[in-house]
CSV table of C-alpha atoms in Angstrom, one decimal:
chain,number,residue,atom,x,y,z
A,543,UNK,CA,-6.8,58.0,6.5
A,544,UNK,CA,-4.3,57.8,9.3
A,545,UNK,CA,-4.9,54.8,11.5
A,546,UNK,CA,-1.6,55.3,13.4
A,547,UNK,CA,-0.9,59.0,13.6
A,548,UNK,CA,2.2,58.6,15.8
A,549,UNK,CA,3.7,56.0,13.4
A,550,UNK,CA,3.0,58.2,10.4
A,551,UNK,CA,4.6,61.2,12.0
A,552,UNK,CA,7.7,59.2,13.0
A,553,UNK,CA,8.0,58.0,9.4
A,554,UNK,CA,7.8,61.5,8.0
A,555,UNK,CA,10.4,62.7,10.5
A,556,UNK,CA,12.7,59.8,9.7
A,557,UNK,CA,12.3,60.3,5.9
A,558,UNK,CA,13.2,64.0,6.3
A,559,UNK,CA,16.2,63.3,8.5
A,560,UNK,CA,17.6,60.8,6.0
A,561,UNK,CA,16.8,62.7,2.8
A,562,UNK,CA,17.1,66.4,3.8
A,563,UNK,CA,14.5,68.9,4.9
A,564,UNK,CA,13.0,70.0,1.5
A,565,UNK,CA,9.4,70.5,0.4
A,566,UNK,CA,9.7,67.7,-2.2
A,567,UNK,CA,10.8,65.2,0.4
A,568,UNK,CA,8.1,66.3,2.8
A,569,UNK,CA,5.4,65.5,0.2
A,570,UNK,CA,7.1,62.2,-0.7
A,571,UNK,CA,7.6,61.3,2.9
A,572,UNK,CA,3.9,62.0,3.7
A,573,UNK,CA,2.9,59.7,0.8
A,574,UNK,CA,5.2,56.9,2.1
A,575,UNK,CA,4.0,57.4,5.7
A,576,UNK,CA,0.3,57.1,4.7
A,577,UNK,CA,0.8,54.0,2.7
A,578,UNK,CA,3.0,52.4,5.4
A,579,UNK,CA,0.4,53.1,8.1
A,580,UNK,CA,-2.3,51.5,5.9
A,581,UNK,CA,0.0,48.5,5.6
A,582,UNK,CA,0.4,48.4,9.3
A,583,UNK,CA,-3.4,48.7,9.8
A,584,UNK,CA,-3.9,45.6,7.6
A,585,UNK,CA,-1.7,43.7,10.0
A,586,UNK,CA,-4.1,44.6,12.8
A,587,UNK,CA,-1.7,44.9,15.7
A,588,UNK,CA,-3.1,45.7,19.1
A,589,UNK,CA,-3.2,49.4,19.3
A,590,UNK,CA,-0.9,50.6,22.1
A,591,UNK,CA,-2.3,53.2,24.4
A,592,UNK,CA,0.1,55.7,25.8
A,593,UNK,CA,-1.7,56.9,28.9
A,594,UNK,CA,0.9,59.2,30.3
A,595,UNK,CA,3.2,59.8,27.4
A,596,UNK,CA,4.9,62.8,29.3
A,597,UNK,CA,6.6,60.2,31.5
A,598,UNK,CA,8.5,58.8,28.6
A,599,UNK,CA,11.4,61.3,28.8
A,600,UNK,CA,11.8,60.4,32.5
A,601,UNK,CA,12.0,56.7,31.6
A,602,UNK,CA,14.5,57.4,28.8
A,603,UNK,CA,16.6,59.5,31.2
A,604,UNK,CA,16.6,56.9,33.9
A,605,UNK,CA,17.5,54.2,31.3
A,606,UNK,CA,20.3,56.1,29.7
A,607,UNK,CA,21.8,56.9,33.1
A,608,UNK,CA,21.6,53.2,34.2
A,609,UNK,CA,23.2,52.1,30.9
A,610,UNK,CA,26.2,54.4,31.5
A,611,UNK,CA,26.6,53.0,35.0
A,612,UNK,CA,26.3,49.4,34.0
A,613,UNK,CA,28.6,50.0,31.0
A,614,UNK,CA,31.3,51.0,33.5
A,615,UNK,CA,30.5,48.0,35.8
A,616,UNK,CA,30.6,45.4,33.0
A,617,UNK,CA,33.8,46.9,31.4
A,618,UNK,CA,35.5,46.7,34.8
A,619,UNK,CA,34.5,43.1,35.2
A,620,UNK,CA,35.8,42.2,31.8
A,621,UNK,CA,39.1,44.1,32.3
A,622,UNK,CA,39.3,42.7,35.8
A,623,UNK,CA,41.1,39.7,34.4
A,624,UNK,CA,41.3,36.2,35.7
A,625,UNK,CA,40.5,36.9,39.3
A,626,UNK,CA,36.8,36.0,39.1
A,627,UNK,CA,35.2,37.9,41.9
A,628,UNK,CA,31.8,38.1,40.3
A,629,UNK,CA,29.2,35.4,40.2
A,630,UNK,CA,26.7,35.3,37.4
A,631,UNK,CA,23.3,33.6,37.7
A,632,UNK,CA,19.7,33.4,36.7
A,633,UNK,CA,16.9,35.3,38.5
A,634,UNK,CA,13.1,35.0,38.0
A,635,UNK,CA,11.2,38.2,38.4
A,636,UNK,CA,7.4,38.1,38.8
A,637,UNK,CA,5.9,40.9,36.7
A,638,UNK,CA,2.6,42.7,37.0
A,639,UNK,CA,2.6,44.4,33.6
A,640,UNK,CA,0.5,42.7,30.9
A,641,UNK,CA,0.4,45.0,28.0
A,642,UNK,CA,2.6,43.6,25.2
A,643,UNK,CA,3.9,47.1,24.4
A,644,UNK,CA,5.1,47.6,28.0
A,645,UNK,CA,6.7,44.1,28.1
A,646,UNK,CA,8.5,44.9,24.8
A,647,UNK,CA,9.8,48.1,26.2
A,648,UNK,CA,10.9,46.4,29.4
A,649,UNK,CA,12.7,43.7,27.4
A,650,UNK,CA,14.6,46.4,25.4
A,651,UNK,CA,15.5,48.2,28.6
A,652,UNK,CA,16.7,45.1,30.4
A,653,UNK,CA,18.6,43.8,27.3
A,654,UNK,CA,20.3,47.1,26.4
A,655,UNK,CA,21.6,47.5,29.9
A,656,UNK,CA,24.9,45.6,29.9
A,657,UNK,CA,25.0,43.0,32.7
A,658,UNK,CA,21.4,41.9,32.5
A,659,UNK,CA,19.8,39.9,29.7
A,660,UNK,CA,16.1,39.2,29.3
A,661,UNK,CA,16.0,35.5,28.4
A,662,UNK,CA,12.3,34.3,28.4
A,663,UNK,CA,9.0,35.6,29.5
A,664,UNK,CA,6.6,33.0,30.8
A,665,UNK,CA,3.1,34.2,30.1
A,666,UNK,CA,1.4,31.5,32.1
A,667,UNK,CA,2.7,32.5,35.5
A,668,UNK,CA,3.9,35.9,34.3
A,669,UNK,CA,7.5,35.7,35.3
A,670,UNK,CA,10.6,36.6,33.4
A,671,UNK,CA,13.9,34.8,33.5
A,672,UNK,CA,16.8,37.2,33.5
A,673,UNK,CA,20.5,36.4,33.5
A,674,UNK,CA,22.6,38.7,35.6
A,675,UNK,CA,26.4,38.9,35.0
A,676,UNK,CA,27.3,40.2,38.5
A,677,UNK,CA,24.7,38.7,40.8
A,678,UNK,CA,25.1,39.7,44.4
A,679,UNK,CA,21.6,39.7,45.7
A,680,UNK,CA,18.6,38.4,43.9
A,681,UNK,CA,16.1,40.4,45.8
A,682,UNK,CA,18.0,43.6,45.1
A,683,UNK,CA,17.7,43.0,41.3
A,684,UNK,CA,14.0,42.2,41.6
A,685,UNK,CA,13.2,45.4,43.5
A,686,UNK,CA,15.4,47.3,41.0
A,687,UNK,CA,13.5,46.0,38.0
A,688,UNK,CA,10.1,46.2,39.6
A,689,UNK,CA,10.5,49.5,41.3
A,690,UNK,CA,12.6,51.4,38.9
A,691,UNK,CA,11.3,50.3,35.5
A,692,UNK,CA,8.1,48.3,35.9
A,693,UNK,CA,6.2,50.9,38.1
A,694,UNK,CA,7.0,53.6,35.6
A,695,UNK,CA,6.0,51.4,32.6
A,696,UNK,CA,2.7,50.6,34.2
A,697,UNK,CA,2.0,54.3,34.7
A,698,UNK,CA,2.8,55.0,31.1
A,699,UNK,CA,1.0,52.1,29.4
A,700,UNK,CA,-1.7,50.7,31.7
B,1254,UNK,CA,36.1,62.5,1.0
B,1255,UNK,CA,35.4,66.1,0.3
B,1256,UNK,CA,34.1,66.8,3.8
B,1257,UNK,CA,37.2,65.2,5.3
B,1258,UNK,CA,39.4,67.8,3.7
B,1259,UNK,CA,37.4,70.4,5.7
B,1260,UNK,CA,38.1,68.5,8.9
B,1261,UNK,CA,41.0,70.9,9.5
B,1262,UNK,CA,38.5,73.7,9.9
B,1263,UNK,CA,37.0,71.9,12.9
B,1264,UNK,CA,37.3,74.1,16.0
B,1265,UNK,CA,39.4,72.7,18.9
B,1266,UNK,CA,36.6,72.3,21.3
B,1267,UNK,CA,34.6,70.3,18.8
B,1268,UNK,CA,37.7,68.2,17.9
B,1269,UNK,CA,38.2,67.3,21.6
B,1270,UNK,CA,34.6,66.5,22.0
B,1271,UNK,CA,34.5,64.3,18.9
B,1272,UNK,CA,37.7,62.5,19.8
B,1273,UNK,CA,36.4,61.9,23.3
B,1274,UNK,CA,33.1,60.3,22.2
B,1275,UNK,CA,34.9,58.3,19.4
B,1276,UNK,CA,37.5,56.9,21.9
B,1277,UNK,CA,34.8,56.1,24.5
B,1278,UNK,CA,32.5,54.4,21.9
B,1279,UNK,CA,35.2,52.4,20.1
B,1280,UNK,CA,36.9,51.6,23.5
B,1281,UNK,CA,33.7,50.2,24.9
B,1282,UNK,CA,33.1,48.2,21.7
B,1283,UNK,CA,36.6,46.8,22.0
B,1284,UNK,CA,36.2,45.9,25.6
B,1285,UNK,CA,32.9,44.1,24.7
B,1286,UNK,CA,34.6,42.0,22.1
B,1287,UNK,CA,37.4,41.2,24.5
B,1288,UNK,CA,34.8,40.0,27.0
B,1289,UNK,CA,33.1,38.1,24.3
B,1290,UNK,CA,36.2,36.0,23.7
B,1291,UNK,CA,37.3,35.8,27.4
B,1292,UNK,CA,34.2,35.1,29.5
B,1293,UNK,CA,33.8,31.4,30.2
B,1294,UNK,CA,30.1,30.5,29.7
B,1295,UNK,CA,27.6,31.2,27.0
B,1296,UNK,CA,25.2,33.1,29.3
B,1297,UNK,CA,28.1,35.3,30.5
B,1298,UNK,CA,29.3,35.9,27.0
B,1299,UNK,CA,25.9,37.3,25.8
B,1300,UNK,CA,26.5,40.3,28.2
B,1301,UNK,CA,29.7,41.4,26.6
B,1302,UNK,CA,28.5,42.6,23.2
B,1303,UNK,CA,25.8,44.8,24.8
B,1304,UNK,CA,28.7,47.2,25.6
B,1305,UNK,CA,29.0,47.7,21.9
B,1306,UNK,CA,25.3,47.9,21.2
B,1307,UNK,CA,24.6,50.4,24.0
B,1308,UNK,CA,27.2,53.2,24.6
B,1309,UNK,CA,29.7,51.8,22.1
B,1310,UNK,CA,27.2,52.6,19.4
B,1311,UNK,CA,26.1,55.6,21.4
B,1312,UNK,CA,29.5,57.2,21.7
B,1313,UNK,CA,30.4,56.8,18.0
B,1314,UNK,CA,26.9,58.1,17.0
B,1315,UNK,CA,27.4,61.1,19.3
B,1316,UNK,CA,30.9,61.8,17.8
B,1317,UNK,CA,29.5,61.6,14.2
B,1318,UNK,CA,26.6,63.9,15.1
B,1319,UNK,CA,28.9,66.5,16.6
B,1320,UNK,CA,31.4,66.3,13.8
B,1321,UNK,CA,28.9,66.7,10.9
B,1322,UNK,CA,26.8,69.3,12.8
B,1323,UNK,CA,29.7,71.5,13.4
B,1324,UNK,CA,31.1,71.1,9.9
B,1325,UNK,CA,27.8,71.6,8.1
B,1326,UNK,CA,26.7,74.4,10.6
B,1327,UNK,CA,23.2,72.8,10.7
B,1328,UNK,CA,21.9,70.0,12.9
B,1329,UNK,CA,22.7,66.6,11.5
B,1330,UNK,CA,20.9,64.1,13.7
B,1331,UNK,CA,19.9,61.2,11.4
B,1332,UNK,CA,22.6,59.0,13.1
B,1333,UNK,CA,20.3,58.8,16.0
B,1334,UNK,CA,18.2,56.4,13.9
B,1335,UNK,CA,21.2,53.9,13.9
B,1336,UNK,CA,21.1,54.0,17.7
B,1337,UNK,CA,17.4,53.5,17.9
B,1338,UNK,CA,17.4,50.6,15.5
B,1339,UNK,CA,20.3,48.8,17.1
B,1340,UNK,CA,18.7,49.2,20.5
B,1341,UNK,CA,15.3,48.0,19.4
B,1342,UNK,CA,16.5,45.0,17.4
B,1343,UNK,CA,19.1,43.6,19.9
B,1344,UNK,CA,16.6,41.9,22.2
B,1345,UNK,CA,15.2,39.9,19.2
B,1346,UNK,CA,18.5,38.2,18.4
B,1347,UNK,CA,19.5,37.9,22.0
B,1348,UNK,CA,16.2,36.1,22.9
B,1349,UNK,CA,16.5,33.8,19.9
B,1350,UNK,CA,20.0,32.8,20.9
B,1351,UNK,CA,19.3,32.6,24.7
B,1352,UNK,CA,16.1,30.6,24.4
B,1353,UNK,CA,17.8,28.2,22.0
B,1354,UNK,CA,20.6,27.7,24.5
B,1355,UNK,CA,18.2,27.4,27.4
B,1356,UNK,CA,16.2,24.8,25.5
B,1357,UNK,CA,19.3,22.8,24.7
B,1358,UNK,CA,20.7,23.0,28.2
B,1359,UNK,CA,17.4,21.9,29.7
B,1360,UNK,CA,17.0,19.1,27.2
B,1361,UNK,CA,20.6,17.9,28.0
B,1362,UNK,CA,20.0,18.3,31.7
B,1363,UNK,CA,23.0,20.6,32.0
B,1364,UNK,CA,23.7,20.9,35.7
B,1365,UNK,CA,24.9,24.5,35.6
B,1366,UNK,CA,21.7,25.8,34.1
B,1367,UNK,CA,19.2,23.4,35.6
B,1368,UNK,CA,20.5,23.8,39.1
B,1369,UNK,CA,19.9,27.5,38.9
B,1370,UNK,CA,16.7,27.5,37.0
B,1371,UNK,CA,15.2,24.6,39.1
B,1372,UNK,CA,13.1,26.8,41.5
B,1373,UNK,CA,11.2,27.9,38.5
B,1374,UNK,CA,11.2,24.6,36.7
B,1375,UNK,CA,8.1,22.8,38.1
B,1376,UNK,CA,6.0,25.8,37.2
B,1377,UNK,CA,7.5,26.6,33.8
B,1378,UNK,CA,7.6,22.9,32.8
B,1379,UNK,CA,4.3,22.8,31.1
B,1380,UNK,CA,5.0,26.1,29.4
B,1381,UNK,CA,8.1,24.9,27.6
B,1382,UNK,CA,6.1,23.6,24.7
B,1383,UNK,CA,4.3,26.9,24.1
């Protein structure tokens, strides 16, 4: 009946948030959610396993804080004008995470943080190419991504 | 339209909070677009719009949620969906653009890119065609 309970629950909540919290929309939303999760099941995606889901709020908190910090950093670089004190560059970070779900979350985190852009993941040697706007020390960025995000993601997903 | 007429009923603390988030959000988006036109290279330019897609969107969404929650005296939170969808979909377009640019720069042998990517190049060489 419900191959993806979390997906179905999210769809019902989304339906209610968009249409208003009434009994009619609860029933309609449940019907939509059931059919959508059947559709999802027929695509047969790999089922993500959330091992320690209670760590997710911690990850969200860390990421939101980092996004605020890097918003300020990037805004000051842009407004800094013509005196180019910053040097941008590419870094490669070797990754230990393998789960596609964790990689997707890491890509979202790295991309939505201004100043870092996830360019391409090489699945053969398991490295990711990241472009950093204000690159001071490559090793510092590597330890930031591996220690701050990857370790937490591995705990959550693997 | 109708709800805007009631905007005068907004308490001062809420008005200050809403304006603060609105100014922060739209300001960050504006700075992002300025950076988008001013930064010199493609790889630097892709960083600028992320200001708009992160706390630029976030600030405006927060302002909207506070405004309508206070006016309707019930939690209005569906704006958060905008934030979630913008955040989740940004990497898709970014990777498309960036990988196209990387592929072109590598094919053309662009010294800027190749010089910096080169430590990785011998290893990633065979993987390019994947």
